[in-house]
Coordinates of C-alpha atoms in Angstrom, one line a residue:
X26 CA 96.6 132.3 78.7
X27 CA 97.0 129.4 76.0
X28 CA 97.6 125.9 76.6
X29 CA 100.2 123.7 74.2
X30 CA 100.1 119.9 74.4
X31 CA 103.4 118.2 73.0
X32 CA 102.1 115.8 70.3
X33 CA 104.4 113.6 71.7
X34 CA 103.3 113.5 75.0
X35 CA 99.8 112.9 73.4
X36 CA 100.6 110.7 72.1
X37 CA 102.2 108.8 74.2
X38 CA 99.7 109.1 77.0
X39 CA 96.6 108.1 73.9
X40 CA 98.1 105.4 73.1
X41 CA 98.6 103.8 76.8
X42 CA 95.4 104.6 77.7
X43 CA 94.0 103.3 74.5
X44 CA 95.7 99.7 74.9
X45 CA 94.5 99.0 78.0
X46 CA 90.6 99.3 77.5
X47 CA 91.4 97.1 74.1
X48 CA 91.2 93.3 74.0
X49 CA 94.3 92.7 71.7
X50 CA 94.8 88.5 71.6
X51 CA 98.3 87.2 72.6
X52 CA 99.7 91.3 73.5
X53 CA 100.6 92.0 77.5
X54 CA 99.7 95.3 78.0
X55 CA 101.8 96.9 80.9
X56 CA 99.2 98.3 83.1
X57 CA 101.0 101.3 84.3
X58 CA 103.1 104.2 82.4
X59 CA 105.6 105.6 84.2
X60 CA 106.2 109.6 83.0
X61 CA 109.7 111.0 84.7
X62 CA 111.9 113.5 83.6
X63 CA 113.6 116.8 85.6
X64 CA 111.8 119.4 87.9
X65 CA 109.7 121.7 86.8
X66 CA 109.3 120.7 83.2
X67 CA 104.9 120.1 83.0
X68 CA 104.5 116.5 83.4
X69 CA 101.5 116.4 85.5
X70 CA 100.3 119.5 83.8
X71 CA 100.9 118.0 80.2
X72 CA 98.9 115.0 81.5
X73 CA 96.0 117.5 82.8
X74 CA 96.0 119.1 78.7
X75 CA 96.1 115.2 77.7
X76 CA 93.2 114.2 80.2
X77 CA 91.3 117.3 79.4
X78 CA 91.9 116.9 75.2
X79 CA 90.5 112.8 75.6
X80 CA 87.9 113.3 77.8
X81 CA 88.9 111.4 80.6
X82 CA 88.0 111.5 83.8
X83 CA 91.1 111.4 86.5
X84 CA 91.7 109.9 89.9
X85 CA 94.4 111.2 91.5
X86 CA 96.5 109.9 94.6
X87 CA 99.1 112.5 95.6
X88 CA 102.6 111.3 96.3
X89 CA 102.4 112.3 100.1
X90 CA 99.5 110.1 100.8
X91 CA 101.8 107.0 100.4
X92 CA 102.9 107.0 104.2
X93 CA 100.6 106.8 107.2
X94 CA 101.6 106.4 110.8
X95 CA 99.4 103.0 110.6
X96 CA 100.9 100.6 108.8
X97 CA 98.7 99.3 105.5
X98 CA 96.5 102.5 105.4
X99 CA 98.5 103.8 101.9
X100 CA 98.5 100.5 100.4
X101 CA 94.6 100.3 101.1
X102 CA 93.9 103.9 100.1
X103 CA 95.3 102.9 96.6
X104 CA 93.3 99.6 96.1
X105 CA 90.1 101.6 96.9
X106 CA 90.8 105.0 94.8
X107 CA 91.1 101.8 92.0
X108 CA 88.3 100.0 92.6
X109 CA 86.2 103.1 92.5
X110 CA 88.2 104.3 88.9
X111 CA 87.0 101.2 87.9
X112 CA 83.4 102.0 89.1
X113 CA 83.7 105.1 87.4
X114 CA 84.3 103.9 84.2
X115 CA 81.4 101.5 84.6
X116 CA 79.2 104.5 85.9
X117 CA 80.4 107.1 83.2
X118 CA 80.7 104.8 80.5
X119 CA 84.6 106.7 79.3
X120 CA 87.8 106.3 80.0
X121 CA 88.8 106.8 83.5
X122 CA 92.7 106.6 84.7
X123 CA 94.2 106.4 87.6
X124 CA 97.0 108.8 88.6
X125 CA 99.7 108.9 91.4
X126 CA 101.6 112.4 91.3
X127 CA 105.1 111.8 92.7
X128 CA 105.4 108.0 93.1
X129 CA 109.6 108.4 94.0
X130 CA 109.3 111.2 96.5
X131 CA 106.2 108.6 98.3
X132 CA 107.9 105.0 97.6
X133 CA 111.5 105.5 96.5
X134 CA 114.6 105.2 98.2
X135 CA 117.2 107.9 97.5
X136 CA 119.9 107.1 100.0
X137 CA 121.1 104.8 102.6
X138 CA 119.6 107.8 105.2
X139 CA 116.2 107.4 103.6
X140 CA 114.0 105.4 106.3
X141 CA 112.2 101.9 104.4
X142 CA 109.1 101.7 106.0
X143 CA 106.6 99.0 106.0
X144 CA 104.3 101.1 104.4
X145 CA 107.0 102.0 101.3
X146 CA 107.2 97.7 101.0
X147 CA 103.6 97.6 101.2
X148 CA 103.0 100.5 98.8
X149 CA 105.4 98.1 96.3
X150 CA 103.9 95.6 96.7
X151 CA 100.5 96.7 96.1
X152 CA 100.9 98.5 92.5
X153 CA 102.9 94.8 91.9
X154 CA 99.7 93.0 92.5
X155 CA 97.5 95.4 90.5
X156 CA 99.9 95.5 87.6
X157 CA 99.6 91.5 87.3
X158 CA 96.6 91.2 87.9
X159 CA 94.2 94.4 87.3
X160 CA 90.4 92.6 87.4
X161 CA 90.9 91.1 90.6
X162 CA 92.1 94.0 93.2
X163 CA 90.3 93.3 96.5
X164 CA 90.1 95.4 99.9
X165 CA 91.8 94.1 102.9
X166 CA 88.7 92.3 104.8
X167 CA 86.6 91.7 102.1
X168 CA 86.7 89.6 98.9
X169 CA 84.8 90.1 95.6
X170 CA 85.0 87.1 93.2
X171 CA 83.0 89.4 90.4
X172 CA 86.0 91.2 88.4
X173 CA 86.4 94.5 88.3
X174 CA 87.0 96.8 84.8
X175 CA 91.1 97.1 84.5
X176 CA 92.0 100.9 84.8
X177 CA 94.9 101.7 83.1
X178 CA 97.6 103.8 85.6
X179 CA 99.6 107.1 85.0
X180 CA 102.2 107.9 87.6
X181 CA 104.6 110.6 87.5
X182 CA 108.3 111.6 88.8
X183 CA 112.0 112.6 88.5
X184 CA 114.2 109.7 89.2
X185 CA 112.4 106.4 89.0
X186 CA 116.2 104.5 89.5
X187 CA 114.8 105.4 93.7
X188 CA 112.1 102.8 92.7
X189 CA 111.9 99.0 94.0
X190 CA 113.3 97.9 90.6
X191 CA 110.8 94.6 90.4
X192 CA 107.6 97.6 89.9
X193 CA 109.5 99.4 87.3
X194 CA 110.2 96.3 84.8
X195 CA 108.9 95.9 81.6
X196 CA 105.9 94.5 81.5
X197 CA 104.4 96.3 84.6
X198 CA 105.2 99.7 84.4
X199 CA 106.2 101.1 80.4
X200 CA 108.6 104.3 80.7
X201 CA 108.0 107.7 79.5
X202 CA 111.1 110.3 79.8
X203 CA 109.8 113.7 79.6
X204 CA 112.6 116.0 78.8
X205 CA 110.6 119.3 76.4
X206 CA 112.6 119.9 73.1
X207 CA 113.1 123.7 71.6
X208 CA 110.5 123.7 69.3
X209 CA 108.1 122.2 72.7
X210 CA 109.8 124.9 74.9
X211 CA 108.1 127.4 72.3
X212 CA 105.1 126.6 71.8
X213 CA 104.4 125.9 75.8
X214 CA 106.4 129.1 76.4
X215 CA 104.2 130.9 73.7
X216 CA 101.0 129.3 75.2
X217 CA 102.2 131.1 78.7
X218 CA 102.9 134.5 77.2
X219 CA 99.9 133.6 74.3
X220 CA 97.6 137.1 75.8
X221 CA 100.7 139.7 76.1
X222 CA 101.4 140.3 72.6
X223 CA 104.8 139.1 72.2
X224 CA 105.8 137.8 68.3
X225 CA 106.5 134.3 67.4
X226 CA 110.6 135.7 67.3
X227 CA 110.6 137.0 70.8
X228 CA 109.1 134.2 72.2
X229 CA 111.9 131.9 69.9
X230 CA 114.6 134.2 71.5
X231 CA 113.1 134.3 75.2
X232 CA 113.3 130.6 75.4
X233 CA 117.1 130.7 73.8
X234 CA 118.2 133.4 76.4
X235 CA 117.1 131.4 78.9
X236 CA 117.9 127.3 77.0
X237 CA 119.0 125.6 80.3
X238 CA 115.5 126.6 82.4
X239 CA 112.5 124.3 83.0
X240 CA 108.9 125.4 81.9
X241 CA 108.2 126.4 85.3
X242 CA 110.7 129.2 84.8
X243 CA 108.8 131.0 82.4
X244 CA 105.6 130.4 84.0
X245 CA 107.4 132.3 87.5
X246 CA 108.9 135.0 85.0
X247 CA 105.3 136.0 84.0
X248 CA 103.7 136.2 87.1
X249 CA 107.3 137.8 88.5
X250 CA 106.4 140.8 85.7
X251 CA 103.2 141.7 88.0
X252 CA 105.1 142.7 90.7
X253 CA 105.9 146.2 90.2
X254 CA 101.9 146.8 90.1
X255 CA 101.6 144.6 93.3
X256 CA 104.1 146.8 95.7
X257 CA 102.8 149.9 94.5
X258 CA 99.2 148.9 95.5
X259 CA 100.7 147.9 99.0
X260 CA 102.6 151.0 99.2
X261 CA 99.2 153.0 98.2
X262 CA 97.0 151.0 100.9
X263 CA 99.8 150.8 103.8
X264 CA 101.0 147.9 105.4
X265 CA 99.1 148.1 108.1
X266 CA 95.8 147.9 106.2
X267 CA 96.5 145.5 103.1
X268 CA 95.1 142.6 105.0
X269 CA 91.7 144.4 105.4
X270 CA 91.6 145.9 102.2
X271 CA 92.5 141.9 100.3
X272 CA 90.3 139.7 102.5
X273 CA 86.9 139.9 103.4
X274 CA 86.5 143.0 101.5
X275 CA 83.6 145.5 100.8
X276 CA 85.1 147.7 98.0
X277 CA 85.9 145.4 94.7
X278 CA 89.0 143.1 94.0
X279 CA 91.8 146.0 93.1
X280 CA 92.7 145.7 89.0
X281 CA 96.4 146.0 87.4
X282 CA 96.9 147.5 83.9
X283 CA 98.7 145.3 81.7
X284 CA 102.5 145.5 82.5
X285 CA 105.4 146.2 80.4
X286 CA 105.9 142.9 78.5
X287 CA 108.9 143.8 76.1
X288 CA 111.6 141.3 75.7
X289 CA 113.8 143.5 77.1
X290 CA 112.0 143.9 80.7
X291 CA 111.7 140.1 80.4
X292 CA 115.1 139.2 79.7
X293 CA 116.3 141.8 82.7
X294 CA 113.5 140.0 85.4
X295 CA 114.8 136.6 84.3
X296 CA 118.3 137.5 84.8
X297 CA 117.4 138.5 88.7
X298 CA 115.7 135.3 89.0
X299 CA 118.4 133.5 87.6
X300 CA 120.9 135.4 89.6
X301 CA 118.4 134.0 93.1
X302 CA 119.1 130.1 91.5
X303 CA 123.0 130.9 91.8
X304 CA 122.7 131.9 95.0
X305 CA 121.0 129.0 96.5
X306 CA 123.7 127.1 94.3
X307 CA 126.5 128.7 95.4
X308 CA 125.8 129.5 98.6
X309 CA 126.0 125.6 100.7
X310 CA 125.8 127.5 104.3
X311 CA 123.9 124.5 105.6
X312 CA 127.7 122.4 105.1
X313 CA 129.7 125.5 106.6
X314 CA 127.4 124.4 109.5
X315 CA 127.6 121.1 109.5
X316 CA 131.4 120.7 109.3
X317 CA 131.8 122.9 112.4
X318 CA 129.1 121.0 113.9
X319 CA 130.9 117.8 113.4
X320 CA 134.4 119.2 114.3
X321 CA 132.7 120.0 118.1
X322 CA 130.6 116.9 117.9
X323 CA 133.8 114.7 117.5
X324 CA 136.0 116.8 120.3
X325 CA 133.5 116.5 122.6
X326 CA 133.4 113.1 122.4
X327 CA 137.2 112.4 122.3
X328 CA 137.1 115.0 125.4
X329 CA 139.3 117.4 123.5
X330 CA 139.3 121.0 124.4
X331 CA 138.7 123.8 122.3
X332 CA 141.9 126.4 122.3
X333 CA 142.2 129.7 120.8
X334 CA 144.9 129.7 118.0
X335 CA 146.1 133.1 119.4
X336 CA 147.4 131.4 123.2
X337 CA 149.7 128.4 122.6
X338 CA 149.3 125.4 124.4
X339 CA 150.9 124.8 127.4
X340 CA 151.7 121.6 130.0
X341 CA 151.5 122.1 133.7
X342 CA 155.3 123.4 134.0
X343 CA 153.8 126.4 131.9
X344 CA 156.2 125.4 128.9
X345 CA 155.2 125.4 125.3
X346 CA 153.6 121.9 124.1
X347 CA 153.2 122.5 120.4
X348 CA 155.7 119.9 119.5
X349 CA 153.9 117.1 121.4
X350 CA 150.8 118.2 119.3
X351 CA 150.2 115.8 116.1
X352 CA 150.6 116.7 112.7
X353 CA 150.0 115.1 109.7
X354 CA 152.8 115.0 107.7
X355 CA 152.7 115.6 103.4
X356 CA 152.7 112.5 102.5
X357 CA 148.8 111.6 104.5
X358 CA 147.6 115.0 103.6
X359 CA 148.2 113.9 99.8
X360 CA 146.5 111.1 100.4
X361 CA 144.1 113.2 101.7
X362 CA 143.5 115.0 98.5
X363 CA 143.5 112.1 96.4
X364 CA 141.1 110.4 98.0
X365 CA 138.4 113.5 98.2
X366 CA 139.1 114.3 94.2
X367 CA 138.3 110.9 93.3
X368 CA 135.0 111.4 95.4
X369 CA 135.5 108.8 97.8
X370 CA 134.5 109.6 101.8
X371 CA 137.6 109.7 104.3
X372 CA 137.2 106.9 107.3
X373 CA 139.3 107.1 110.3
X374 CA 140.3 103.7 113.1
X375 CA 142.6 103.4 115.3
X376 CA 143.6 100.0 117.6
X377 CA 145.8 99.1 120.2
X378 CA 148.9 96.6 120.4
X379 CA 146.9 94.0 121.9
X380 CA 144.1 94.0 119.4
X381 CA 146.2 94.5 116.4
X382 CA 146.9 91.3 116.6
X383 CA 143.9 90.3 116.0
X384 CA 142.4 93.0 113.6
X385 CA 139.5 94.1 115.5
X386 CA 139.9 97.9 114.5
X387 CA 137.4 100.9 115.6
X388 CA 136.3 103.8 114.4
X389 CA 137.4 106.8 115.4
X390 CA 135.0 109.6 114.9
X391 CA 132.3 110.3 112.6
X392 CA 133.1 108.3 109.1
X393 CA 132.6 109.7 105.4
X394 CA 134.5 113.0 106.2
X395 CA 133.6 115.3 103.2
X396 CA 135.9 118.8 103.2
X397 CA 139.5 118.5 103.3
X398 CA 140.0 121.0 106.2
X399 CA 137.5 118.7 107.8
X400 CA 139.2 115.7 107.0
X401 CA 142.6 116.5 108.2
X402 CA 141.3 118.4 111.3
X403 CA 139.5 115.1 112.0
X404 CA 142.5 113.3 111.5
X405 CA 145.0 115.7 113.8
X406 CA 142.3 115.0 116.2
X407 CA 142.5 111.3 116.4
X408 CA 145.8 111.3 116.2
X409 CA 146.7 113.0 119.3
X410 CA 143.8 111.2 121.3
X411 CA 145.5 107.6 119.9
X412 CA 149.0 108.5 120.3
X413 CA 149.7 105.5 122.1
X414 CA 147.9 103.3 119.1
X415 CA 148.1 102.8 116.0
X416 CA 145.9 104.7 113.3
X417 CA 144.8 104.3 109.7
X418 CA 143.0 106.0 107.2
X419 CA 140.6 104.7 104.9
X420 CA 139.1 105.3 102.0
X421 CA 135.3 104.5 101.3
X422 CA 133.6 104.2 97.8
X423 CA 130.2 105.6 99.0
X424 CA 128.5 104.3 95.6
X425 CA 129.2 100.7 96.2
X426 CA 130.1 101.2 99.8
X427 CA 133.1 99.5 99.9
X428 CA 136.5 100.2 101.1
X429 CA 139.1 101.2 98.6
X430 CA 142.3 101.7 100.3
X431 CA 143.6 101.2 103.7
X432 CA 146.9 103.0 105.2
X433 CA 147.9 103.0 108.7
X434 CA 149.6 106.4 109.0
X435 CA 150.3 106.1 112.8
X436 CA 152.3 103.5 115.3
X437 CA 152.4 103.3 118.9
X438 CA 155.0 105.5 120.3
X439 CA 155.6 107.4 117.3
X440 CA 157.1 105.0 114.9

């Protein structure tokens, strides 16, 4: 298998590298180079090729070593993988880099449900320091007054806007996004399928079959082609005795002919695989679950039963009770509708007479409602538990999170 290196990732990665072993008089070199882009598109593996092309040896902190369940441990882990980069390069006499795979998925912050830690602040706060002042990085217990050799850093991830936004200014960190164009997708893509003699054309239309799918798709495709060969052997050995005959192993590793390669066979295997993507797109079972789950969560905690749609409700003289059960009328349910389209998050309070007074209103149920049917559901709930109150639905923008309309669409007794 061949390996291509974008020249503009090169590039990009020589010339950071570069700057910071230089001495340029009156020029702030940012100390670290941020490379982000989407999924699955061969940024670390593009900085490997880089690394590899240079000469450079490579520190690497992964992005799930940034939390500990003892508080200053990742923040101290990267001062000391720095300080010995910076031996290195003393040692080796070359360029050395250190590189953190992942920064956002260790340090950033992608929603209000994402838990801040003291080790995410500390983790900050760290790369801060180093960034303004790389010769002077000490350990926590010790100081060192003889400066260290600055060592330039490379980190790497998908959505660097999840960041603490002080690390990622310019002058700390310089930004990289990493987004392959065609002529990139085909020579990396040709580099993948370089050994199974397929022409420069069928590579070209390969990658246009297939324009909206990262690098890593093609890589999966390839190794997805060997698995004809694969179940056959299985089938050949038995089940029961594949584990024997793969590990630990007298007879020799087992060897696959060259599968069929044709554009045609890999145009039909990617189509499966992206058929498997839609699925997992499409599919959302994990918020079929968790709107029912809410819909019993919130009865059981306004102590509403559960009745099956097929017996009607009935009061203790055995008589019909459907009309005393709450409906919302057209009117809320458009407001319903609206609300959801313009992606805003239903809320739902109700109060009595004597605090209305005063405005002290409380929520009733679980708030940010997503489905419709959930929503009004929700709402028919409260509504018959507050019948004696009043009730109002709001609307929640959950980008700014802030309240965008207010309605009450109940009164006490009815009105």
């Amino acid at each position: 298998m061949g390996y291509y290196i974008s020249s503009r990732f090169l590039d990009k990665i020589a010339v950071h590298i570069t700057k910071n072993f230089l001495n340029i008089p009156g020029v702030r070199v940012p100390l670290i180079l941020g490379i982000h882009g989407k999924k699955g598109e061969g940024k670390s593996f593009q900085c490997e090729l880089a690394f590899e092309k240079m000469g450079i040896e490579v520190t690497l902190i992964s992005g799930g070593e940034l939390e500990s369940p003892d508080a200053g441990d990742p923040a101290r882990l990267i001062r000391l993988r720095y300080r010995e980069t910076a031996e290195l390069v003393k040692v080796r006499g070359k360029m050395c880099v250190l590189m953190i795979n992942d920064l956002d998925a260790g340090a950033g912050r992608f929603d209000e449900g994402t838990q801040y830690t003291v080790n995410t602040q500390l983790v900050n706060a760290t790369l801060m320091n180093i960034a303004d002042n790389p010769t002077d990085v000490q350990l926590p217990g010790s100081y060192d007054a003889n400066p260290i050799r600055r060592v330039p850093i490379i980190v790497t991830g998908n959505d660097f806007s999840t960041l603490y936004a002080p690390l990622i200014r310019d002058g700390r960190m310089e930004k990289f996004y990493w987004e392959p164009n065609r002529d990139d997708k085909v020579g990396i893509v040709g580099g993948i399928f370089g050994e199974d003699g397929l022409s420069q054309r069928e590579i070209e239309q390969l990658v246009d079959t297939f324009s909206h799918q990262s690098i890593d798709f093609f890589s999966a495709l390839r190794s997805r082609i060997y698995d004809e060969q694969i179940r056959d052997f299985i089938h050949q050995i038995g089940y029961e005795k594949i584990s024997m005959r793969v590990v630990n192993s007298v007879e020799p590793p087992p060897e696959f002919k060259k599968p069929d390669f044709s554009l045609s066979h890999l145009i039909e295997s990617g189509n499966l695989m992206v058929g498997e993507q839609k699925w997992v797109e499409t599919s959302h079972l994990v918020d079929e679950y968790n709107r029912l789950n809410r819909g019993r969560l919130y009865k059981s905690q306004v102590g509403v039963k559960e009745t099956p749609i097929s017996q009607p409700v009935t009061n203790g003289n055995g008589n019909n009770s459907s009309k005393n059960q709450s409906h919302l009328s057209l009117e809320t349910q458009e407001q319903v509708r609206q609300i959801l389209s313009q992606g805003y998050k239903i809320g739902v309070e109700h109060i009595d007479e004597r605090r209305f007074r005063t405005g002290s209103w409380q929520s009733c149920g679980t708030l940010q409602i997503d489905g419709e049917s959930d929503a009004i559901s929700t709402l028919e709930s409260c509504l018959a538990e507050y019948s004696g109150e009043y009730v109002r639905l709001v609307g929640v923008d959950p980008k700014v999170k802030r309240r965008v309309m207010e309605t009450i669409i109940q009164r006490p007794n009815g009105r």
